[in-house]
Amino acid sequence: MIKNICCIGAGYVGGPTMAVIALKNPHIKVTIVDINAERINAWNNKDISQLPVYEPGLAEIIQKTRGKNLFFSTEIDKAIDEAEMIFISVNTPTKTYGKGKGMASDLKYIELCARNIAEVAKTDKIVVEKSTLPVRTAETIKSILHNTGNRINFQILSNPEFLAEGTAVEDLLNPDRVLIGGENQAAIETLSNIYSSWVPKDRILETNLWSSELSKLTANAFLAQRISSINAISELCEATGADVNQVAKAIGMDSRIGNKFLKASVGFGGSCFQKDILNLVYIAKSFGLEKTADYWQQVIIMNDHQKRRFSDKLIQTLYNTVSGKKITLFGWAFKKDTNDTRESAAIYVADHLLNEQARLSVYDPKVSASKIQADLNYLNTRSEDETAKLVKFIRDPYEASYDSHAIAILTEWDEFKTYDWKSIYKNMKKPAFIFDGRNILNKAELEAIGFEYYAIGQ
Ligand SMILES: NC(=O)C1=CN([C@@H]2O[C@H](COP(=O)(O)OP(=O)(O)OC[C@H]3O[C@@H](n4cnc5c(N)ncnc54)[C@H](O)[C@@H]3O)[C@@H](O)[C@H]2O)C=CC1
Ligand SMILES: O=C(O)[C@H]1O[C@H](OP(=O)(O)OP(=O)(O)OC[C@H]2O[C@@H](n3ccc(=O)[nH]c3=O)[C@H](O)[C@@H]2O)[C@H](O)[C@@H](O)[C@@H]1O
């Protein structure tokens, strides 16, 4: 039985996933390592509210396990050396240079991990791909590990993660399935036994390595495709008088379609959907499968269109100009209940409005002012000074919306539904507009107050 696990990468996946494994397997010592010392320090912070990843329920699990059988460290070599099983949970972003730029996954961090393991290992190890990877990456890892000449036996497994941010703990405690791809039955059993401490055996699915790697990309592509599909219909609803919420309900009651993931929105964000689909498109192209590549590319094209359509609508409604006008953005995170802003639709909507010289006042309950500035600066559209001048982060939603021409709701935070909208209305310029990019507010109530209310697909 395994006694010692190491996980390389203390991010949104490594942190919560290993915390739950540690919680459910108190006999296993789990060490999460990272090259980012600041992140490791934050995971070790005594003040449990300061963990680097915000997820409902996570702090409680960290409190129960940290220092007992869960450890966060920057001593990567030591943790690799001691572990019998090593999870690789590092980032696999879209390449920003060279061949495959803007499409392929950048596997340099994965390769560095494999080389690190190859250098340090003195005993047999099971190496688990937790990161999302292009199909056949295990071959690369295998080649690096098996060419060290130190006669160590490495078994490679693929164990993609399906948690969604904001519900990570719930998803980990009660997964629809755990997927394990591999060639060696004993290694598969060893990993399966760790999960079976809390996951029913019939939900632990075993496949070959390549099916497992490809299933992860496919799952994300299908999920994102549903959002782009309903968003495409939302545009048609606006043109025809149909209501996208009603259409989603009507089709979702068909058990073959199902009712989940049919919420029209300002566009999907997050670190993975776009990157994973671009990767799928790149892989298809590399096999010469142009039609397949085009099919999936369309999901991204539709998503970009939806973000642009939203900001265009706002500008057009505000009499075709937002220059010098104060626009309030409620929400910056890519979805509720997370502090993650990667690829958030808010970034692109804000950038577009700034191009039109709007002044932005942003409120988000979990995202910091510096993160918002950094997200905009990363786009490199304007100077950092200009961004700082035009974008203000305000800690209070009432103050943020004071004297503004319009409010755009970009994240579906529950607290937005509980605001005193009468008092917000009173303090805004008239006509006071709301652009609800998440369809979370009540149209009739807001119109009764006096707002001009615009929602997606209505
Ligand atoms: N964020 C999510 O909800 C999900 C992400 N995934 C996948 O999981 C993987 C990780 O994603 P996140 O946790 O979101 O990324 P992240 O960026 O939050 O964390 C990755 C961590 O790996 C560390 N790292 C990179 N290279 C390293 C090295 N050579 N040695 C030690 N540490 C190193 C980084 O410093 C960083 O802290 C990605 O492949 C992603 O596609 C899969 C399912 C869900
Ligand atoms: O590989 C990953 O990273 C993960 O990607 C997604 O999880 P995540 O991106 O954290 O969050 P989702 O709940 O999928 O939301 C993604 C985006 O789609 C948007 N969305 C979601 C659902 C919907 O009906 N409409 C909609 O616009 C959300 O607001 C958000 O911006 C998948 O749901 C996870 O299964 C997967 O593990």
Coordinates of C-alpha atoms and ligand atoms in Angstrom, one line a residue:
M1 CA 0.0 0.0 0.0
I2 CA 1.2 3.5 -0.9
K3 CA 2.4 5.6 2.0
N4 CA 3.9 8.6 0.4
I5 CA 2.6 10.8 -2.4
C6 CA 4.1 13.9 -4.0
C7 CA 2.2 16.3 -6.2
I8 CA 4.2 18.8 -8.4
G9 CA 2.1 22.0 -8.8
A10 CA 0.2 23.7 -6.0
G11 CA -2.4 25.4 -8.1
Y12 CA -6.2 25.3 -8.5
V13 CA -6.0 21.6 -9.2
G14 CA -3.0 20.3 -7.2
G15 CA -4.1 22.1 -4.0
P16 CA -7.8 21.0 -3.7
T17 CA -7.3 17.5 -5.2
M18 CA -4.4 16.6 -2.9
A19 CA -6.2 18.1 0.1
V20 CA -9.1 15.7 -0.5
I21 CA -6.9 12.7 -1.1
A22 CA -5.1 13.5 2.2
L23 CA -8.4 13.9 4.0
K24 CA -9.7 10.6 2.8
N25 CA -6.4 8.7 3.2
P26 CA -5.1 9.7 6.6
H27 CA -2.5 6.9 6.4
I28 CA -0.8 8.5 3.3
K29 CA 1.6 11.4 3.6
V30 CA 0.9 13.9 0.8
T31 CA 3.4 16.6 -0.1
I32 CA 2.5 19.3 -2.6
V33 CA 5.5 21.1 -4.1
D34 CA 5.9 24.1 -6.3
I35 CA 8.6 26.3 -7.7
N36 CA 6.6 29.3 -6.7
A37 CA 7.7 30.0 -3.1
E38 CA 5.1 32.7 -2.6
R39 CA 2.3 30.3 -3.4
I40 CA 3.7 27.7 -1.1
N41 CA 3.9 30.3 1.7
A42 CA 0.3 31.3 1.1
W43 CA -0.7 27.6 1.4
N44 CA 1.2 27.5 4.7
N45 CA -0.3 30.7 5.9
K46 CA -1.6 30.4 9.5
D47 CA -4.5 32.7 8.5
I48 CA -6.7 30.2 6.8
S49 CA -8.6 33.0 4.9
Q50 CA -5.4 33.8 3.0
L51 CA -5.0 30.6 1.1
P52 CA -4.0 31.2 -2.6
V53 CA -7.1 29.4 -3.9
Y54 CA -10.6 30.3 -2.7
E55 CA -13.0 27.4 -2.9
P56 CA -16.0 26.8 -0.6
G57 CA -15.1 24.2 2.0
L58 CA -11.4 24.1 1.1
A59 CA -10.1 26.0 4.1
E60 CA -11.8 23.6 6.5
I61 CA -10.2 20.6 4.8
I62 CA -6.7 22.3 4.8
Q63 CA -7.2 23.0 8.5
K64 CA -7.9 19.4 9.3
T65 CA -5.0 17.9 7.2
R66 CA -2.2 20.5 7.0
G67 CA 0.7 19.6 9.2
K68 CA -0.8 16.1 9.8
N69 CA -0.6 14.3 6.5
L70 CA -0.7 17.2 4.1
F71 CA 2.4 19.3 3.5
F72 CA 3.3 22.2 1.2
S73 CA 6.9 22.7 0.3
T74 CA 9.4 24.1 -2.2
E75 CA 11.7 21.1 -1.6
I76 CA 10.8 19.5 -4.9
D77 CA 13.7 17.0 -5.1
K78 CA 13.2 15.7 -1.6
A79 CA 9.5 15.2 -2.1
I80 CA 10.1 13.3 -5.4
D81 CA 12.8 11.2 -3.8
E82 CA 10.5 10.1 -0.9
A83 CA 7.4 9.5 -2.9
E84 CA 6.1 6.2 -4.4
M85 CA 3.6 8.0 -6.5
I86 CA 4.0 11.4 -8.1
F87 CA 1.2 13.5 -9.6
I88 CA 2.1 16.1 -12.2
S89 CA -0.4 18.9 -11.8
V90 CA 1.5 21.8 -13.4
N91 CA 0.0 24.4 -15.8
T92 CA -0.3 23.5 -19.5
P93 CA -1.1 26.9 -21.1
T94 CA -1.5 27.7 -24.8
K95 CA 1.9 28.3 -26.5
T96 CA 2.7 31.9 -26.9
Y97 CA 5.7 31.4 -29.2
G98 CA 7.1 29.2 -32.0
K99 CA 5.3 26.3 -33.7
G100 CA 1.7 26.0 -32.7
K101 CA 1.7 29.5 -31.2
G102 CA -1.8 30.4 -30.0
M103 CA -3.1 26.9 -30.4
A104 CA -0.9 24.0 -29.1
S105 CA -0.4 23.3 -25.4
D106 CA 2.9 24.5 -24.0
L107 CA 4.4 21.3 -22.5
K108 CA 7.6 22.8 -21.2
Y109 CA 6.5 22.6 -17.6
I110 CA 5.5 19.0 -18.0
E111 CA 8.8 18.1 -19.6
L112 CA 10.7 19.9 -16.8
C113 CA 8.8 17.8 -14.2
A114 CA 9.6 14.6 -16.1
R115 CA 13.3 15.5 -16.3
N116 CA 13.3 16.5 -12.6
I117 CA 11.8 13.1 -11.7
A118 CA 14.2 11.3 -13.9
E119 CA 17.2 13.0 -12.3
V120 CA 16.2 12.6 -8.7
A121 CA 14.4 9.2 -8.5
K122 CA 16.3 6.4 -6.9
T123 CA 13.4 4.0 -6.4
D124 CA 10.5 2.8 -8.6
K125 CA 7.7 5.4 -9.1
I126 CA 4.2 5.6 -10.4
V127 CA 3.9 8.9 -12.3
V128 CA 0.4 10.3 -12.7
E129 CA -0.6 12.9 -15.3
K130 CA -3.1 15.1 -13.5
S131 CA -2.6 18.1 -15.8
T132 CA -4.7 18.2 -19.0
L133 CA -2.5 17.1 -21.8
P134 CA -2.6 16.5 -25.6
V135 CA -3.3 12.9 -26.5
R136 CA -0.1 10.8 -26.5
T137 CA 1.8 13.1 -24.1
A138 CA 2.4 10.0 -21.9
E139 CA 4.7 8.8 -24.7
T140 CA 6.9 11.9 -24.2
I141 CA 7.0 11.5 -20.5
K142 CA 7.8 7.8 -20.9
S143 CA 10.6 8.5 -23.3
I144 CA 12.2 11.0 -20.9
L145 CA 11.8 8.8 -17.8
H146 CA 13.0 5.6 -19.5
N147 CA 16.1 7.1 -21.0
T148 CA 17.8 7.9 -17.8
G149 CA 19.7 4.7 -17.7
N150 CA 19.3 4.3 -13.9
R151 CA 17.1 1.1 -14.2
I152 CA 14.3 2.5 -12.3
N153 CA 10.9 1.2 -13.1
F154 CA 8.4 4.1 -13.9
Q155 CA 4.7 3.4 -14.6
I156 CA 2.8 6.2 -16.2
L157 CA -0.9 6.7 -15.6
S158 CA -3.3 9.3 -17.0
N159 CA -5.8 10.6 -14.3
P160 CA -7.3 13.8 -15.7
E161 CA -9.2 16.1 -13.3
F162 CA -12.8 17.0 -13.9
L163 CA -13.5 19.4 -11.0
A164 CA -15.0 22.8 -11.8
E165 CA -13.8 25.9 -9.9
G166 CA -16.2 27.2 -7.3
T167 CA -17.4 23.7 -6.7
A168 CA -14.0 22.0 -6.5
V169 CA -14.5 20.4 -3.1
E170 CA -18.0 19.1 -3.8
D171 CA -16.9 17.8 -7.2
L172 CA -13.9 16.0 -5.6
L173 CA -15.9 14.5 -2.7
N174 CA -18.6 13.3 -5.0
P175 CA -17.2 12.9 -8.6
D176 CA -19.4 11.7 -11.5
R177 CA -16.4 9.5 -12.3
V178 CA -12.7 9.1 -11.8
L179 CA -10.8 8.2 -14.9
I180 CA -7.6 6.2 -14.9
G181 CA -5.7 5.4 -18.1
G182 CA -2.8 3.1 -18.1
E183 CA -1.0 0.0 -19.3
N184 CA 0.1 -1.6 -16.1
Q185 CA -2.8 -3.2 -14.1
A186 CA -0.9 -3.1 -10.8
A187 CA -0.3 0.6 -11.1
I188 CA -3.9 1.3 -12.1
E189 CA -5.0 -0.7 -9.0
T190 CA -2.7 1.2 -6.7
L191 CA -4.2 4.6 -7.8
S192 CA -7.7 3.2 -7.9
N193 CA -7.3 2.1 -4.3
I194 CA -6.5 5.6 -3.2
Y195 CA -9.7 6.9 -4.7
S196 CA -11.8 4.0 -3.5
S197 CA -11.3 5.3 0.1
W198 CA -14.3 7.5 -0.8
V199 CA -15.4 7.0 -4.4
P200 CA -17.6 3.9 -5.2
K201 CA -15.7 1.4 -7.3
D202 CA -18.3 1.6 -10.1
R203 CA -17.4 5.2 -10.7
I204 CA -13.7 4.5 -11.2
L205 CA -13.3 4.0 -14.9
E206 CA -10.3 2.4 -16.4
T207 CA -9.2 2.9 -20.0
N208 CA -6.0 2.9 -22.1
L209 CA -3.7 5.9 -21.8
W210 CA -4.7 7.6 -25.0
S211 CA -8.5 7.3 -24.4
S212 CA -8.0 8.8 -21.0
E213 CA -6.0 11.8 -22.3
L214 CA -8.4 12.4 -25.1
S215 CA -11.5 12.0 -22.9
K216 CA -10.4 15.0 -20.9
L217 CA -10.1 17.3 -23.9
T218 CA -13.3 15.9 -25.3
A219 CA -15.3 16.5 -22.1
N220 CA -14.2 20.2 -22.0
A221 CA -15.0 20.6 -25.7
F222 CA -18.5 19.2 -25.3
L223 CA -19.2 21.3 -22.3
A224 CA -18.0 24.5 -24.0
Q225 CA -19.9 23.6 -27.1
R226 CA -23.2 23.5 -25.2
I227 CA -22.5 27.1 -24.0
S228 CA -21.7 28.3 -27.4
S229 CA -24.8 26.5 -28.8
I230 CA -27.1 28.2 -26.3
N231 CA -25.3 31.5 -26.8
A232 CA -25.8 31.3 -30.6
I233 CA -29.5 30.7 -29.9
S234 CA -29.6 33.7 -27.5
E235 CA -28.7 36.0 -30.4
L236 CA -31.6 34.5 -32.4
C237 CA -33.9 35.0 -29.5
E238 CA -33.1 38.7 -29.3
A239 CA -33.9 39.0 -33.0
T240 CA -37.2 37.1 -32.8
G241 CA -38.8 37.7 -29.5
A242 CA -38.1 34.2 -28.1
D243 CA -36.7 34.1 -24.6
V244 CA -33.5 32.0 -24.2
N245 CA -34.3 31.0 -20.7
Q246 CA -37.6 29.5 -21.9
V247 CA -35.9 27.8 -24.8
A248 CA -33.2 26.3 -22.6
K249 CA -35.9 25.0 -20.2
A250 CA -37.9 23.5 -23.0
I251 CA -35.0 21.7 -24.6
G252 CA -33.4 20.8 -21.3
M253 CA -36.5 18.8 -20.3
D254 CA -35.7 16.4 -23.1
S255 CA -33.7 13.8 -21.2
R256 CA -31.5 13.2 -24.2
I257 CA -30.4 16.8 -24.0
G258 CA -30.4 17.4 -20.2
N259 CA -30.8 20.7 -18.4
K260 CA -27.3 21.4 -17.3
F261 CA -24.8 23.8 -18.9
L262 CA -27.5 25.6 -20.9
K263 CA -27.2 29.1 -19.3
A264 CA -26.7 31.7 -21.9
S265 CA -24.1 34.2 -20.8
V266 CA -21.7 36.9 -21.8
G267 CA -19.4 34.1 -22.8
F268 CA -17.5 31.3 -21.1
G269 CA -14.1 32.0 -19.4
G270 CA -11.7 30.1 -17.3
S271 CA -8.3 28.8 -17.9
C272 CA -9.3 25.6 -19.6
F273 CA -12.2 25.6 -22.1
Q274 CA -10.5 27.8 -24.7
K275 CA -7.0 26.4 -24.2
D276 CA -8.3 22.8 -24.4
I277 CA -10.4 23.4 -27.5
L278 CA -7.5 25.2 -29.2
N279 CA -5.4 22.2 -28.4
L280 CA -8.0 19.8 -29.8
V281 CA -8.1 21.9 -33.0
Y282 CA -4.3 21.9 -33.2
I283 CA -4.1 18.1 -32.8
A284 CA -6.9 17.6 -35.4
K285 CA -5.0 19.8 -37.8
S286 CA -1.7 18.0 -37.2
F287 CA -3.4 14.8 -38.4
G288 CA -4.8 16.7 -41.4
L289 CA -8.4 16.6 -40.1
E290 CA -9.4 20.0 -41.3
K291 CA -13.1 19.6 -41.1
T292 CA -12.9 18.3 -37.5
A293 CA -10.6 21.2 -36.6
D294 CA -13.0 23.7 -38.1
Y295 CA -16.0 22.2 -36.3
W296 CA -14.4 22.7 -32.9
Q297 CA -12.8 26.1 -33.8
Q298 CA -16.4 27.4 -34.3
V299 CA -17.0 27.0 -30.5
I300 CA -14.3 29.6 -29.8
I301 CA -15.4 31.8 -32.7
M302 CA -19.0 31.9 -31.2
N303 CA -17.6 32.6 -27.7
D304 CA -15.6 35.6 -28.9
H305 CA -18.6 36.8 -30.8
Q306 CA -20.8 36.6 -27.7
K307 CA -18.3 38.8 -25.6
R308 CA -18.0 41.3 -28.4
R309 CA -21.8 41.3 -29.0
F310 CA -22.4 42.1 -25.4
S311 CA -20.1 45.2 -25.2
D312 CA -21.3 46.4 -28.7
K313 CA -24.9 46.2 -27.4
L314 CA -24.0 48.3 -24.3
I315 CA -22.2 50.9 -26.4
Q316 CA -25.0 51.1 -29.0
T317 CA -27.7 51.4 -26.3
L318 CA -25.8 54.2 -24.6
Y319 CA -26.4 56.3 -27.7
N320 CA -23.4 54.9 -29.5
T321 CA -20.8 56.4 -27.2
V322 CA -19.3 55.5 -23.8
S323 CA -16.5 58.0 -24.1
G324 CA -16.0 59.6 -20.7
K325 CA -19.0 57.8 -19.3
K326 CA -18.7 55.9 -16.0
I327 CA -19.6 52.2 -16.5
T328 CA -19.8 49.9 -13.5
L329 CA -18.8 46.3 -13.8
F330 CA -20.2 43.9 -11.2
G331 CA -18.0 40.8 -11.2
W332 CA -14.6 40.1 -12.6
A333 CA -14.1 36.4 -11.8
F334 CA -14.8 34.0 -14.6
K335 CA -17.7 32.5 -12.6
K336 CA -19.1 32.8 -9.1
D337 CA -17.4 31.4 -6.0
T338 CA -13.9 31.6 -7.2
N339 CA -11.1 34.3 -7.2
D340 CA -9.8 33.0 -10.5
T341 CA -10.0 35.5 -13.4
R342 CA -8.2 33.6 -16.1
E343 CA -9.8 34.3 -19.5
S344 CA -12.8 35.9 -17.8
A345 CA -15.2 37.5 -20.2
A346 CA -15.0 40.6 -18.0
I347 CA -11.4 41.2 -19.1
Y348 CA -12.5 41.4 -22.8
V349 CA -15.6 43.4 -22.2
A350 CA -13.6 45.9 -20.1
D351 CA -10.9 46.1 -22.8
H352 CA -13.5 46.9 -25.5
L353 CA -15.2 49.5 -23.4
L354 CA -11.8 51.1 -22.6
N355 CA -11.0 51.2 -26.3
E356 CA -14.1 53.4 -26.5
Q357 CA -12.8 55.6 -23.7
A358 CA -15.2 54.5 -21.0
R359 CA -14.2 55.0 -17.4
L360 CA -14.7 51.8 -15.5
S361 CA -15.5 51.2 -11.9
V362 CA -15.2 47.5 -10.9
Y363 CA -16.5 45.6 -8.0
D364 CA -15.9 41.9 -7.3
P365 CA -16.3 40.3 -3.9
K366 CA -13.2 38.0 -4.3
V367 CA -10.9 39.6 -6.8
S368 CA -8.2 42.2 -5.8
A369 CA -7.5 45.6 -7.5
S370 CA -4.0 44.5 -8.5
K371 CA -5.4 41.4 -10.2
I372 CA -7.8 43.5 -12.3
Q373 CA -5.0 45.8 -13.4
A374 CA -2.7 42.9 -14.1
D375 CA -5.3 41.2 -16.3
L376 CA -5.8 44.3 -18.4
N377 CA -2.1 45.0 -18.6
Y378 CA -1.5 41.5 -19.8
L379 CA -3.5 42.3 -23.0
N380 CA -1.0 45.1 -23.7
T381 CA -3.7 47.3 -25.3
R382 CA -2.7 50.5 -23.5
S383 CA -0.1 51.8 -21.1
E384 CA -0.3 50.7 -17.4
D385 CA -0.7 54.3 -16.4
E386 CA -3.6 54.8 -18.6
T387 CA -5.3 51.6 -17.4
A388 CA -4.7 52.7 -13.8
K389 CA -6.3 56.1 -14.6
L390 CA -9.4 54.7 -16.4
V391 CA -10.1 51.6 -14.2
K392 CA -11.0 52.0 -10.5
F393 CA -11.6 49.1 -8.2
I394 CA -14.2 50.0 -5.5
R395 CA -14.7 47.7 -2.5
D396 CA -18.4 48.7 -2.1
P397 CA -21.0 47.9 -4.8
Y398 CA -23.1 51.0 -3.9
E399 CA -20.1 53.3 -4.2
A400 CA -19.0 51.5 -7.3
S401 CA -22.3 52.2 -9.1
Y402 CA -22.7 55.8 -7.7
D403 CA -23.2 58.3 -10.6
S404 CA -22.6 55.7 -13.3
H405 CA -24.5 55.5 -16.6
A406 CA -24.7 51.8 -16.7
I407 CA -24.0 48.6 -14.8
A408 CA -22.8 45.5 -16.5
I409 CA -23.1 42.2 -14.6
L410 CA -20.3 39.9 -15.7
T411 CA -20.2 37.3 -13.0
E412 CA -23.2 35.5 -11.5
W413 CA -22.3 36.2 -7.8
D414 CA -25.4 35.4 -5.6
E415 CA -25.0 38.7 -3.6
F416 CA -25.9 40.7 -6.7
K417 CA -29.4 39.4 -6.4
T418 CA -29.7 40.7 -2.9
Y419 CA -28.8 44.4 -3.4
D420 CA -31.0 47.3 -2.7
W421 CA -31.6 48.1 -6.4
K422 CA -33.9 51.0 -5.6
S423 CA -31.1 52.8 -3.8
I424 CA -28.6 51.9 -6.6
Y425 CA -31.1 53.3 -9.1
K426 CA -31.5 56.5 -7.2
N427 CA -27.8 57.3 -7.3
M428 CA -27.2 56.5 -11.0
K429 CA -27.4 58.8 -14.0
K430 CA -30.7 58.6 -15.8
P431 CA -31.7 56.7 -17.9
A432 CA -30.1 54.1 -15.7
F433 CA -29.1 51.0 -17.7
I434 CA -28.4 47.4 -16.5
F435 CA -26.8 44.9 -18.9
D436 CA -27.2 41.6 -17.3
G437 CA -24.6 39.3 -18.8
R438 CA -25.6 36.4 -16.6
N439 CA -29.4 36.7 -16.6
I440 CA -29.6 36.7 -12.8
L441 CA -31.8 39.7 -12.0
N442 CA -35.5 40.0 -12.2
K443 CA -36.5 42.1 -15.3
A444 CA -40.0 43.0 -14.1
E445 CA -38.8 44.2 -10.7
L446 CA -35.9 46.3 -12.2
E447 CA -38.2 47.8 -14.8
A448 CA -40.7 48.7 -12.1
I449 CA -37.9 50.6 -10.3
G450 CA -37.2 52.5 -13.5
F451 CA -34.1 50.7 -14.9
E452 CA -33.6 50.1 -18.6
Y453 CA -32.8 46.4 -18.4
Y454 CA -31.1 44.4 -21.0
A455 CA -30.4 40.6 -20.6
I456 CA -28.9 38.0 -22.8
G457 CA -31.3 36.4 -25.3
Q458 CA -34.5 38.2 -24.2
Ligands
LIG1 N1 -8.2 25.0 -13.0 C1 -9.0 24.1 -13.2 O1 -10.2 24.1 -12.8 C2 -8.6 22.8 -13.8 C3 -7.4 22.6 -14.4 N2 -7.0 21.4 -15.0 C4 -5.7 21.3 -15.6 O2 -4.8 21.1 -14.5 C5 -3.5 21.6 -14.8 C6 -3.1 22.6 -13.7 O3 -4.1 23.7 -13.7 P1 -4.1 24.7 -12.5 O4 -4.0 24.0 -11.2 O5 -5.3 25.6 -12.8 O6 -2.8 25.6 -12.8 P2 -2.1 26.7 -11.8 O7 -1.3 27.6 -12.7 O8 -3.0 27.2 -10.8 O9 -1.0 25.8 -11.0 C7 0.1 25.2 -11.6 C8 1.3 25.3 -10.7 O10 2.4 24.5 -11.2 C9 3.6 25.1 -10.8 N3 4.7 24.7 -11.6 C10 4.9 24.8 -12.9 N4 6.0 24.2 -13.3 C11 6.6 23.6 -12.2 C12 7.7 22.8 -12.0 N5 8.5 22.5 -13.0 N6 7.9 22.4 -10.8 C13 7.1 22.7 -9.8 N7 6.0 23.4 -9.9 C14 5.7 23.9 -11.1 C15 3.3 26.6 -11.0 O11 4.2 27.4 -10.2 C16 1.8 26.7 -10.5 O12 1.8 27.1 -9.1 C17 -3.6 22.2 -16.2 O13 -3.2 21.3 -17.1 C18 -5.1 22.4 -16.3 O14 -5.5 22.4 -17.7 C19 -7.9 20.4 -15.0 C20 -9.1 20.5 -14.4 C21 -9.6 21.7 -13.8
LIG2 O1 -10.7 21.4 -17.1 C1 -11.1 22.3 -16.4 O2 -10.4 23.3 -16.1 C2 -12.5 22.3 -16.0 O3 -13.2 23.2 -16.8 C3 -14.6 23.4 -16.5 O4 -14.7 23.9 -15.2 P1 -14.5 25.5 -14.9 O5 -13.9 26.2 -16.1 O6 -13.8 25.6 -13.6 O7 -16.0 26.1 -14.7 P2 -17.4 25.8 -15.5 O8 -18.4 25.7 -14.5 O9 -17.3 24.8 -16.5 O10 -17.6 27.2 -16.2 C4 -16.8 27.6 -17.3 C5 -17.3 28.9 -17.9 O11 -18.5 28.7 -18.5 C6 -19.5 29.5 -18.1 N1 -20.8 28.9 -18.2 C7 -21.0 27.7 -17.6 C8 -22.2 27.0 -17.7 C9 -23.3 27.6 -18.4 O12 -24.4 27.0 -18.6 N2 -23.1 28.8 -19.0 C10 -21.9 29.4 -18.9 O13 -21.7 30.5 -19.5 C11 -19.1 29.9 -16.7 O14 -19.7 31.1 -16.2 C12 -17.6 30.0 -16.8 O15 -17.2 31.2 -17.3 C13 -15.3 22.0 -16.5 O16 -16.6 22.2 -16.0 C14 -14.6 21.1 -15.5 O17 -15.2 19.8 -15.6 C15 -13.1 20.9 -16.0 O18 -12.4 20.1 -15.1

